Coordinates of C-alpha atoms and ligand atoms in Angstrom, one line a residue:
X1 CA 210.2 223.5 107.8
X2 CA 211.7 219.9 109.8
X3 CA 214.9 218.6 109.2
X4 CA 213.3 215.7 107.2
X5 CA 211.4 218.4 104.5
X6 CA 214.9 220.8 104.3
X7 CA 216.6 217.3 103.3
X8 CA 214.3 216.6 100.4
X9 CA 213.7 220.5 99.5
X10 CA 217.6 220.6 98.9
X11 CA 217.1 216.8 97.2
X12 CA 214.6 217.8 94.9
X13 CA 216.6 220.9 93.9
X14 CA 220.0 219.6 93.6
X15 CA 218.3 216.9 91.3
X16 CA 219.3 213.9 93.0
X17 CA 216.0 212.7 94.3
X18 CA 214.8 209.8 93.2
X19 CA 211.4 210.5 91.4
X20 CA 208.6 207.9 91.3
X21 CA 206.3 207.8 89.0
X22 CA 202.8 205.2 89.7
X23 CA 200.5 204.5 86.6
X24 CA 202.5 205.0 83.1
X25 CA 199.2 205.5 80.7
X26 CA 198.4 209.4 79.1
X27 CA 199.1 211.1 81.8
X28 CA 201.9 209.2 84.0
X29 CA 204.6 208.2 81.0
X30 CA 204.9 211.9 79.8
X31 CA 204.8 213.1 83.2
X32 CA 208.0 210.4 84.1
X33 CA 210.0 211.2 81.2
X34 CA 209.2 215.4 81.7
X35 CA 211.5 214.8 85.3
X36 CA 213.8 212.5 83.7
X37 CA 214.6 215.1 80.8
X38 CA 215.4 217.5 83.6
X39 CA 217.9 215.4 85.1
X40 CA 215.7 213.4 87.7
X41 CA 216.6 209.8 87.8
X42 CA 212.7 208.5 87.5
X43 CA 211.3 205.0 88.0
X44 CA 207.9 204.3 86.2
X45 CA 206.0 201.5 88.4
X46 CA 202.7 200.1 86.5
X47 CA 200.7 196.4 86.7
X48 CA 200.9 196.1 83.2
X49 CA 203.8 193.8 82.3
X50 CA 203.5 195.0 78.7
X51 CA 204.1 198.8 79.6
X52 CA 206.8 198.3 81.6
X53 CA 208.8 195.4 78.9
X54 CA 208.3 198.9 76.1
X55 CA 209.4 201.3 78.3
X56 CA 212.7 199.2 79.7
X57 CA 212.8 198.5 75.6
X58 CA 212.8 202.3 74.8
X59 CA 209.4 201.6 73.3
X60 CA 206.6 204.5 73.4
X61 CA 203.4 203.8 73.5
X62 CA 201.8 206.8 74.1
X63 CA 201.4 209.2 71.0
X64 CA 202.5 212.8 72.8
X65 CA 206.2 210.9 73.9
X66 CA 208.3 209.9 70.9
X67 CA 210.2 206.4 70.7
X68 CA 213.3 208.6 70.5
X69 CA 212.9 210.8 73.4
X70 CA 212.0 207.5 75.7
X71 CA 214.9 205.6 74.4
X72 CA 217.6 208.0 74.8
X73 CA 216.2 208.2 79.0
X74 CA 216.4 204.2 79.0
X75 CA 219.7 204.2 77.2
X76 CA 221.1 207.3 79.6
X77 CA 219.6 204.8 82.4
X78 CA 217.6 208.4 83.8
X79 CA 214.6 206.4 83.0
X80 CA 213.6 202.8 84.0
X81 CA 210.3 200.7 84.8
X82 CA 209.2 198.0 87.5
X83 CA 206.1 196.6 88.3
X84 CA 207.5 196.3 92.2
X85 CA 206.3 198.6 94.6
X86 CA 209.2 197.6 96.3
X87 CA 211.8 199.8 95.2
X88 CA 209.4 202.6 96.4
X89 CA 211.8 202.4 99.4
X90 CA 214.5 203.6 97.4
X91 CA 212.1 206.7 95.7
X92 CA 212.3 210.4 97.5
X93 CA 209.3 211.5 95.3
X94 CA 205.8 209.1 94.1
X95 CA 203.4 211.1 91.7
X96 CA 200.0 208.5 91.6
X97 CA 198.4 208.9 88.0
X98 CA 196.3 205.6 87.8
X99 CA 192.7 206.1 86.6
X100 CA 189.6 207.2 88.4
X101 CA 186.7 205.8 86.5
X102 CA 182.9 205.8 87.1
X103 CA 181.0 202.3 88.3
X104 CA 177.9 201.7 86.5
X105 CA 175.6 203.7 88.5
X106 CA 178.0 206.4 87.6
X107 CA 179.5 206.4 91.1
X108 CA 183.4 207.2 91.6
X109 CA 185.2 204.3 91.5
X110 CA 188.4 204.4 93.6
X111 CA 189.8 201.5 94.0
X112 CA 192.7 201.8 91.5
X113 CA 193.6 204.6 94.1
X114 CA 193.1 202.6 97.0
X115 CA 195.4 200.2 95.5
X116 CA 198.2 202.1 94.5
X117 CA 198.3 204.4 97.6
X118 CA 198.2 200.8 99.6
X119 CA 201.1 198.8 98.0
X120 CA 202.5 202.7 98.2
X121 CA 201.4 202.4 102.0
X122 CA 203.7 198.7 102.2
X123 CA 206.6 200.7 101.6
X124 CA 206.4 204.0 103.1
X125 CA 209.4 206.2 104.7
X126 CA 209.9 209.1 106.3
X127 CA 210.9 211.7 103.9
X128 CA 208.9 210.6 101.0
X129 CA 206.7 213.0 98.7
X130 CA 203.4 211.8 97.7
X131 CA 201.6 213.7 95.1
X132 CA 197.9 212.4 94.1
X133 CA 197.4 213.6 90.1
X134 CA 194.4 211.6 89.4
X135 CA 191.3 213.6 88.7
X136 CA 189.1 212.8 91.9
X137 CA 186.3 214.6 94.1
X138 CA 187.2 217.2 96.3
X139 CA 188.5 215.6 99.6
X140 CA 190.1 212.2 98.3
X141 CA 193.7 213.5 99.6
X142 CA 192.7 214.7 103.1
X143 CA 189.9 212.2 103.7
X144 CA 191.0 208.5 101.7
X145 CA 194.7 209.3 100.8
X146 CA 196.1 210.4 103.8
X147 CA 194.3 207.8 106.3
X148 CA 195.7 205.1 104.5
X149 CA 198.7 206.5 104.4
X150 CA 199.3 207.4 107.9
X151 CA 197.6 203.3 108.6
X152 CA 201.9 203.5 108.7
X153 CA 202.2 205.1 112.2
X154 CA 204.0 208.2 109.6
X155 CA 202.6 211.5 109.7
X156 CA 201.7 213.6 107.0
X157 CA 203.4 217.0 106.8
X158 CA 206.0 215.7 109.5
X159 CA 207.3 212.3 108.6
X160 CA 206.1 212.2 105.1
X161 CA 204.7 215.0 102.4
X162 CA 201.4 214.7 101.3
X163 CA 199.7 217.0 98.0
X164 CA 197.3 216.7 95.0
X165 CA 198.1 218.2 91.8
X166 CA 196.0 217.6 88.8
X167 CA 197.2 216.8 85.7
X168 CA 195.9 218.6 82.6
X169 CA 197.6 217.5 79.5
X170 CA 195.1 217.1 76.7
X171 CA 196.5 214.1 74.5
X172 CA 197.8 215.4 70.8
X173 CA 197.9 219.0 71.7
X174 CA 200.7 219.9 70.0
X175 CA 201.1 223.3 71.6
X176 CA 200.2 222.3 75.3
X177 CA 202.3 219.9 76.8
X178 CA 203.0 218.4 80.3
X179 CA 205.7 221.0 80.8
X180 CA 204.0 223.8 79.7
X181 CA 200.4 223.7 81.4
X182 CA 200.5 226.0 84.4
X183 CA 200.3 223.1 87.6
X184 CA 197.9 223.6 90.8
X185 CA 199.0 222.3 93.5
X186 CA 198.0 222.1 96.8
X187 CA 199.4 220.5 99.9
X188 CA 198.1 219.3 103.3
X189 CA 200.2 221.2 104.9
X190 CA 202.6 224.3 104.0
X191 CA 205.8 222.2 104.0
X192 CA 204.3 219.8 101.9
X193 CA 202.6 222.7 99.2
X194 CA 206.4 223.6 99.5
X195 CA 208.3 220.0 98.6
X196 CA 205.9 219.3 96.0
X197 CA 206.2 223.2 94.2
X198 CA 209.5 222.8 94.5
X199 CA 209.6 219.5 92.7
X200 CA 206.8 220.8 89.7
X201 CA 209.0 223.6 89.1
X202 CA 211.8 221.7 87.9
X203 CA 210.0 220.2 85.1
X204 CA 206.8 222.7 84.7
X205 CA 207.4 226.1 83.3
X206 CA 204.8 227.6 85.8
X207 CA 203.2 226.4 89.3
X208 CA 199.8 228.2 90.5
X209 CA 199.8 227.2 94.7
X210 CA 196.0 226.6 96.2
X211 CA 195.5 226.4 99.9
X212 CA 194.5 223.1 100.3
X213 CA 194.2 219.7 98.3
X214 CA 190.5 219.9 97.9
X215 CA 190.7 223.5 96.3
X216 CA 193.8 221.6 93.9
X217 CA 190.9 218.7 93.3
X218 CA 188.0 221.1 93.0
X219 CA 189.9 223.3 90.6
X220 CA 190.3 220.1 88.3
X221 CA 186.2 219.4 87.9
X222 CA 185.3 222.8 87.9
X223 CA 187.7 223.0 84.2
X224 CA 186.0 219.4 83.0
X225 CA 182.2 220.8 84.0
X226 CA 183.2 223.8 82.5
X227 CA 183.7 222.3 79.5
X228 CA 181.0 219.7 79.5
X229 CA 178.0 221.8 80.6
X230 CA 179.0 224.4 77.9
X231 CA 179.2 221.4 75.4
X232 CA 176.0 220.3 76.7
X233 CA 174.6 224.3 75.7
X234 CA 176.0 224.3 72.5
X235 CA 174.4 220.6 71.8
X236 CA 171.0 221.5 73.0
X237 CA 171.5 224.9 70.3
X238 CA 172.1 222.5 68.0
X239 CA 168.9 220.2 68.4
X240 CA 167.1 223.8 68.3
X241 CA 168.8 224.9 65.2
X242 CA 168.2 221.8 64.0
X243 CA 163.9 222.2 64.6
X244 CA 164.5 225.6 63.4
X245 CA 166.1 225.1 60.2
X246 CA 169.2 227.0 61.0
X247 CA 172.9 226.3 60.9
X248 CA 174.2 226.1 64.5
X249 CA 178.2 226.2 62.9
X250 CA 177.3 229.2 61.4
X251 CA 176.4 230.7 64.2
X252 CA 179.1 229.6 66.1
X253 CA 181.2 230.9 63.9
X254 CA 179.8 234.0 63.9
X255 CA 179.2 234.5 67.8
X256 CA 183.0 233.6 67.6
X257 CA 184.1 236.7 66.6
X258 CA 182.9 238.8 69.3
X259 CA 186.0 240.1 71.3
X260 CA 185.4 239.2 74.7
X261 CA 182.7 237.1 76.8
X262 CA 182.2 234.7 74.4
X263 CA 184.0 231.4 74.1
X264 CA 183.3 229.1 71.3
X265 CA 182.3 225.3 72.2
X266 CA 181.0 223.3 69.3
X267 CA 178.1 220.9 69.5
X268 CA 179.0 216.7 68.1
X269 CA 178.0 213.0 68.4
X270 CA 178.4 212.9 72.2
X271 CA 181.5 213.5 74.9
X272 CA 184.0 211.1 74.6
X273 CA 187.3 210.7 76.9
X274 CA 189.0 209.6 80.1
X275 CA 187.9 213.3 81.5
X276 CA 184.3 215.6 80.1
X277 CA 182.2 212.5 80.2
X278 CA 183.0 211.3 83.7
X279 CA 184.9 214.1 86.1
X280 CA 181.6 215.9 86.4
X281 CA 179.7 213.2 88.0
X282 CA 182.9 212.6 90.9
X283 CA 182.0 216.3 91.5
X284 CA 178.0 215.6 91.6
X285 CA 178.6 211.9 93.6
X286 CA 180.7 214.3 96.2
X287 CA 178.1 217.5 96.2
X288 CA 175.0 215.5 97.0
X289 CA 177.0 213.8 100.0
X290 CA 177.2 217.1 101.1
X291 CA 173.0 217.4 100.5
X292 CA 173.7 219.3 97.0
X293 CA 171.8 218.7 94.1
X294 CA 174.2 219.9 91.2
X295 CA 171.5 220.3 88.6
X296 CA 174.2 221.9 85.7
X297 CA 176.0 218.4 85.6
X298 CA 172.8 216.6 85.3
X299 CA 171.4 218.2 82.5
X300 CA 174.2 218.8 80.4
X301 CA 174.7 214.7 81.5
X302 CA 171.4 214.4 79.6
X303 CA 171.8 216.0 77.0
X304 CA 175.5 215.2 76.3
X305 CA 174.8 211.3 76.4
X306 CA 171.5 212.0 73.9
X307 CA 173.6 213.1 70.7
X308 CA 174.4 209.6 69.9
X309 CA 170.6 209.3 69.5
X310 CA 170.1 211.9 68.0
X311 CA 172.7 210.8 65.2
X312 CA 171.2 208.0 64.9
X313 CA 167.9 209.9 64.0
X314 CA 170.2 212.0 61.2
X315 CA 171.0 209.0 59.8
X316 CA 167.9 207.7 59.4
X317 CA 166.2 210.7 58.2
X318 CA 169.4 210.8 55.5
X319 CA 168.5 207.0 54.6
X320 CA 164.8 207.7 54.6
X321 CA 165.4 210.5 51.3
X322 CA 167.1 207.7 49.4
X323 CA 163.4 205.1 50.6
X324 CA 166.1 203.0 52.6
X325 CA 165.9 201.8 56.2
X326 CA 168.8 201.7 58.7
X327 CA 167.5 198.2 58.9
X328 CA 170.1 196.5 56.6
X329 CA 171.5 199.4 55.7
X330 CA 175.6 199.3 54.8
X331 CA 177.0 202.0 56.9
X332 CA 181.0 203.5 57.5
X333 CA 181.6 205.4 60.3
X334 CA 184.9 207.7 59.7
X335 CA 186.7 208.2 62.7
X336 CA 185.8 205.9 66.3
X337 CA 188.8 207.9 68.4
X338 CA 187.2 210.1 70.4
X339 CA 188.7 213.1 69.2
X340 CA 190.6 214.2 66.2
X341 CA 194.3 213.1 65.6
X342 CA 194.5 210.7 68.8
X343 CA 194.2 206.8 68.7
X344 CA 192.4 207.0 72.2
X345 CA 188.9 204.9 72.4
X346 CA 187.4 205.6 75.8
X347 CA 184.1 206.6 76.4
X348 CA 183.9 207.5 72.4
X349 CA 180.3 208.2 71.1
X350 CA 181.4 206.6 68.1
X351 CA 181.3 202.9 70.1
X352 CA 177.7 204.5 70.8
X353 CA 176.8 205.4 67.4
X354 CA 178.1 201.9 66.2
X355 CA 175.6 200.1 68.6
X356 CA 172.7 201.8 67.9
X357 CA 172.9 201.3 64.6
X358 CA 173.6 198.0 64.9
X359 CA 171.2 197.0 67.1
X360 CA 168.5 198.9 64.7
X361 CA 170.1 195.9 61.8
X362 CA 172.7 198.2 60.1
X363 CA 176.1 196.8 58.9
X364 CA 178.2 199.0 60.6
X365 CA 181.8 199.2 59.3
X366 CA 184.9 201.4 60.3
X367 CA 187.2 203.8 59.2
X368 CA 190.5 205.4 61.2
X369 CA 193.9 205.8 60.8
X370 CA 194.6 205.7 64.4
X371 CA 192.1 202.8 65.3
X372 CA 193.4 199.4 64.1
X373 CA 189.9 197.8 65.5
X374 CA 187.4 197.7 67.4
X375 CA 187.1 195.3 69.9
X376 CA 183.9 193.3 71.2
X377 CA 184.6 194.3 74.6
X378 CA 184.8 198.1 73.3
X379 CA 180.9 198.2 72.3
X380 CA 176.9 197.0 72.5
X381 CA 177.8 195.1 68.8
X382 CA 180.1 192.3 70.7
X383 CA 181.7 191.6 67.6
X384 CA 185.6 192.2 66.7
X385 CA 185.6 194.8 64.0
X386 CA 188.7 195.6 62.0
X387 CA 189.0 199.2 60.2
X388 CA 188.9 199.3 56.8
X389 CA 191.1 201.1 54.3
X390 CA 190.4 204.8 53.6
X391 CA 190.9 204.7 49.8
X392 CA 189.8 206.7 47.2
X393 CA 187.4 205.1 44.9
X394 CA 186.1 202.9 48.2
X395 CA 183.5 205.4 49.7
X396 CA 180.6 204.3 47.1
X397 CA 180.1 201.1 48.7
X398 CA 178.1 202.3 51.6
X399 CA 174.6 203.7 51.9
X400 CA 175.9 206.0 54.2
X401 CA 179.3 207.3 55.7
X402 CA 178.8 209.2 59.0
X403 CA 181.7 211.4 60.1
X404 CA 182.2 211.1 63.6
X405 CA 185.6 212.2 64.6
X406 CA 187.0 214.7 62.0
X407 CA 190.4 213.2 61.5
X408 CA 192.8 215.6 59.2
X409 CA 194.0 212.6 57.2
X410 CA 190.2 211.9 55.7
X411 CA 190.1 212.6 52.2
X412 CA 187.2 214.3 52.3
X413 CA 187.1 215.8 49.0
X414 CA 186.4 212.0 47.8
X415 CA 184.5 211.4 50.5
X416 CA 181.6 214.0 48.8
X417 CA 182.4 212.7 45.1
X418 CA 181.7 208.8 45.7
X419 CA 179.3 208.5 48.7
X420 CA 175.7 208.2 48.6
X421 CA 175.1 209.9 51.6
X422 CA 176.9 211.3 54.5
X423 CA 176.1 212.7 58.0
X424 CA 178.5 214.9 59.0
X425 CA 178.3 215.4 62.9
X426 CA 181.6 217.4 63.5
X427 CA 181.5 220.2 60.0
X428 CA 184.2 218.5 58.4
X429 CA 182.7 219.3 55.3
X430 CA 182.3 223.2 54.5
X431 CA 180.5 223.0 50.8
X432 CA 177.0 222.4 51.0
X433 CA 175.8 219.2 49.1
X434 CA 172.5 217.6 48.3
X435 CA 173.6 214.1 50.1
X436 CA 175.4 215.7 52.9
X437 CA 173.1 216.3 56.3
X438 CA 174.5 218.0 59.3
X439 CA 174.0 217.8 62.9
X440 CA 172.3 220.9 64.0
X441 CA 172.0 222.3 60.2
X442 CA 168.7 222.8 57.8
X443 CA 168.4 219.5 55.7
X444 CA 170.6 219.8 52.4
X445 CA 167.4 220.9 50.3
X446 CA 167.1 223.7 52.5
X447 CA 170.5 224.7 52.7
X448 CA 170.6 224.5 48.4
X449 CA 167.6 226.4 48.2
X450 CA 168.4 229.0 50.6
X451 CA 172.1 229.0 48.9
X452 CA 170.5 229.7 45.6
X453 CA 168.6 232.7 47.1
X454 CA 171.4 234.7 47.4
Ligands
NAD501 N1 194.1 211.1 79.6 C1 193.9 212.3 79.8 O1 193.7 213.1 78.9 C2 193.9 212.9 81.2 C3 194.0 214.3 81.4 C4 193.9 214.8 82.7 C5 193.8 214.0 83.8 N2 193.6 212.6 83.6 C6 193.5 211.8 84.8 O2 194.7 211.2 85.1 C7 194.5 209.9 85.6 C8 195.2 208.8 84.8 O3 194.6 208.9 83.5 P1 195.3 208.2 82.2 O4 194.6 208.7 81.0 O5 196.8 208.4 82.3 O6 195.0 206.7 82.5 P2 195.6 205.4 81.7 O7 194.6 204.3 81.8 O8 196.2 205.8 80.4 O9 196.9 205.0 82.6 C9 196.7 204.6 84.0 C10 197.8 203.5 84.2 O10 197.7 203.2 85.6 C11 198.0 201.8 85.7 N3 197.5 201.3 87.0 C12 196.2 201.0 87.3 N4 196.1 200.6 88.6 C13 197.4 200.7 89.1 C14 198.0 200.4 90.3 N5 197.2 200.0 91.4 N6 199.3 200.5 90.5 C15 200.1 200.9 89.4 N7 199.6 201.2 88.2 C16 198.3 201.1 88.0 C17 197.4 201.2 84.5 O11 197.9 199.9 84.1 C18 197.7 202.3 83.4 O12 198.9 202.0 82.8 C19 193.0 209.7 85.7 O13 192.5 210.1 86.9 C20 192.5 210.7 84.6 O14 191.2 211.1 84.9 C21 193.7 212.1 82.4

C-alpha cells in the first residue's frame, strides 16, 4: 500500500475522513446518514435545490430515514448538504448514487454518471476514494469511470482509489436496511478493494470482497434478472393457470412449502421500480456488445411488460358478466405505488393499467395512501389525477375496483361488501366471491362451484 492509501486507511478508521455522498434520492440519503450515524462527518451533494433546502432543514424525504434521525445529524452538524461540487476538494471519500435509467430504445442511459463523475473529475485530489453504487453494466468503472477520471493526469490505485459497490436496499423493508445488507465490493486495484472495505465496514455490518469492479457490477444484474426472469415464470404460470382454470396462488402457496430448491415468486400487473424492470436490459445492452444474445432477459422482458394487458383483459371480461364495456366504464384502481407500503411511482404498471384503460374510454380514478396524485407527465392519460379518499361506504360508486398494489391500509373487508366488481391482481383478497376475478385464478363461478364441491 503507498503513502497516500495508508493516510486515508488510517482516515477512514480513525473516523475523521470526510465522506461524500453524490445523488441524495432512495439509495444516496440513507446511505449519507448510515456514515454520519457512525461518526463520519458526511456532505450530501445533489442538483436538486429542493433536496438539499430539507435536508440542511432536517427534513426527510425519503420514507426508510425518519425526520428525527436526519435532524439530530443536521443539528450535531455530522450531516450537511450542497449542490457545489466544489467542496469535493475538501471530501476524503465520494460514493456516486445518481440514477441509471434506460433511453427509449431501452438502451443504458449514462449520462447522469457521466455527469457526476465529471464535475467529480473538476475537483479531483490525490487521496480521494471514489466508490461508483449505481446499478450499471459490467465494465462502467474500469472502462467510463476511470477514463474520465484519470482525463486529471491522477492515477487510479496510486493517486486516487477507484471501486464499485452496489447498493441493494429495497425501499420499506423494515428488516433489511442499508447497514444490514451484506456489501460487494470490488476495487480496481487491491489498495483500492482495501480503502473502500475499510470504509463499508464502518457503517455495514458485513462486506463480501469480489476481484474486480465488473464482478461487483455483474453481481448487481445477476440478483435483478434473478428476480425478473423468475417473475416473468411465475407470470407466464399464471396466464396458463388462467386458460386452465386453476389457481396459480394456490399453487404457489403450496410449491412454497417444499424445504429446499424452491423459492416462491408471485405473478402481478407488471414489474414496477427503479431496479427489476430496467437493470436487466443494461446487462442485455452490455452482452450483445460482446456478440451475446441473452434470450432469458428478453422473454421474461416480454412477458413481464404483457401483464398490464393482460389486466386489462380481466377487467373487461369482469365488466363483460355485468353486459358493460370498459368503454365508459367508472373504474378505481387501489394502489398506483409500485409496490406495497412505499410512495414510489417509477416504472409502476399501475400508470400502465391506468392508460390502457383510459385510452379504451374508461374513467379511470385512484386510490393510495402513499400517492397524493398522479401526474400528466407520470402516464399515457396526460391528465393530472388526484387520489381519492379510501372510505368506507365509497367503493359502490365504481363499476369496477382493480387492486393493483396491495397496500395493508386498504380496507378490504369493505372493499368486497360495496363494490360491484373487483380484479384483484396481487391476492389481496383470500375469500372467494362471485364479483371478485383473479389474475391467474378460474373465473369466480368456477371457483364457487368448485368450492361447493367439497
Ligand atoms: N431505489 C432503489 O430501490 C435502488 C436499489 C438498489 C440500487 N439502486 C440504484 O441506485 C441508483 C440511484 O437510485 P435512486 O433510487 O437512489 O435514485 P433517485 O432518483 O431516488 O436519486 C438519485 C439522485 O441523484 C441526483 N442526481 C442526478 N444527477 C446528478 C448529478 N449529476 N449530480 C448530483 N446529483 C445528481 C438526483 O437529483 C436524485 O436526487 C440507481 O442506479 C439505481 O438503479 C436503486
Amino acid at each position: 500500500m503507498n503513502q497516500i492509501a495508508e493516510t486515508l486507511l488510517r482516515r477512514i478508521e480513525r473516523r475523521d475522513a470526510r465522506v461524500g455522498v453524490v445523488g441524495l434520492g432512495y439509495v444516496g440519503l440513507p446511505l449519507a446518514v448510515e456514515f454520519a450515524r457512525v461518526g463520519f462527518r458526511v456532505t450530501g451533494i445533489d442538483l436538486d435545490e429542493r433536496k438539499i433546502h430539507a435536508i440542511n432543514q432536517g427534513h426527510s424525504y425519503i420514507p426508510d430515514v425518519s425526520t428525527a434521525d436526519l435532524s439530530a445529524l443536521t443539528q450535531a452538524g455530522t450531516l450537511d448538504a450542497t449542490t457545489d461540487f466544489s467542496v469535493v476538494r475538501q471530501l476524503d471519500t465520494v460514493n456516486i448514487c445518481v440514477p441509471t435509467p434506460l433511453r427509449k430504445t431501452k438502451d443504458p442511459d449514462m449520462s447522469y454518471i457521466v455527469s457526476a463523475v465529471e464535475s467529480i473529475a473538476a475537483h479531483l485530489h490525490p487521496g480521494v476514494l471514489i466508490c461508483l453504487e449505481s446499478t450499471t453494466y459490467p465494465g462502467t468503472t474500469d472502462e467510463l469511470v476511470q477514463p474520465l477520471l484519470e482525463a486529471t493526469g491522477l492515477k487510479a490505485g496510486e493517486d486516487f482509489f477507484l471501486a464499485f459497490s452496489p447498493e441493494r436496499v429495497d425501499p420499506g423493508n423494515p428488516v433489511f436496511q442499508t447497514n444490514n445488507v451484506p456489501k460487494v465490493v470490488g476495487g480496481v486495484t487491491p489498495d483500492c478493494l482495501r480503502l473502500a472495505s475499510a470504509l463499508y465496514q464502518t457503517a455495514i455490518n458485513t462486506i463480501v470482497p469480489v476481484s474486480s469492479t465488473s464482478v461487483a457490477e455483474m453481481v448487481k444484474l445477476l440478483e435483478n434478472t434473478f428476480r425478473a426472469v423468475n417473475i416473468g415464470l411465475v407470470n407466464e404460470l399464471a396466464l396458463m393457470c388462467d386458460r386452465m382454470n386453476i389457481n396459480v396462488w394456490e399453487v404457489v402457496e403450496a410449491a412454497k412449502t417444499k424445504p429446499f430448491g424452491f423459492m416462491a415468486f408471485y405473478p402481478g400487473p407488471g414489474l414496477g421500480g427503479h431496479c427489476i424492470p430496467i437493470d436487466p436490459f443494461y446487462l442485455s445492452w452490455k452482452a450483445k456488445q460482446s456478440g451475446f444474445d441473452p434470450r432469458f432477459i428478453e422473454l421474461a422482458g416480454h412477458i413481464n411488460a404483457a401483464m398490464p394487458h393482460y389486466v386489462v383483459e380481466k377487467v373487461s371480461d369482469a365488466l363483460n358478466t355485468k353486459r358493460k364495456s370498459v368503454n365508459g366504464a367508472s373504474i378505481l384502481i387501489a394502489g398506483v405505488a409500485y409496490k406495497r407500503e412505499i410512495d414510489d411511482l417509477r416504472e409502476s404498471p399501475a400508470l400502465d393499467v391506468m392508460g390502457l384503460l383510459h385510452a379504451k374510454g374508461a374513467k379511470v380514478s385512484f386510490v393510495d395512501p402513499y400517492v397524493r396524485a398522479v401526474h400528466a407527465r407520470d402516464w399515457s392519460g396526460r391528465i393530472d389525477i388526484e387520489g381519492v379518499e379510501a372510505a368506507r361506504g365509497s367503493f359502490g360508486k365504481y363499476d369496477c375496483i382493480v387492486i393493483v398494489t396491495d397496500h395493508a391500509v386498504f380496507d378490504y373487508g369493505a372493499m368486497v361488501a360495496e363494490a360491484d366488481l373487483i380484479v384483484d391482481t396481487r391476492n389481496a383478497i383470500r375469500t372467494p366471491a362471485s364479483h371478485v376475478f383473479k389474475l391467474g385464478a378460474p373465473r369466480p363461478e368456477a371457483q364457487d362451484e368448485r368450492a361447493a364441491v367439497r
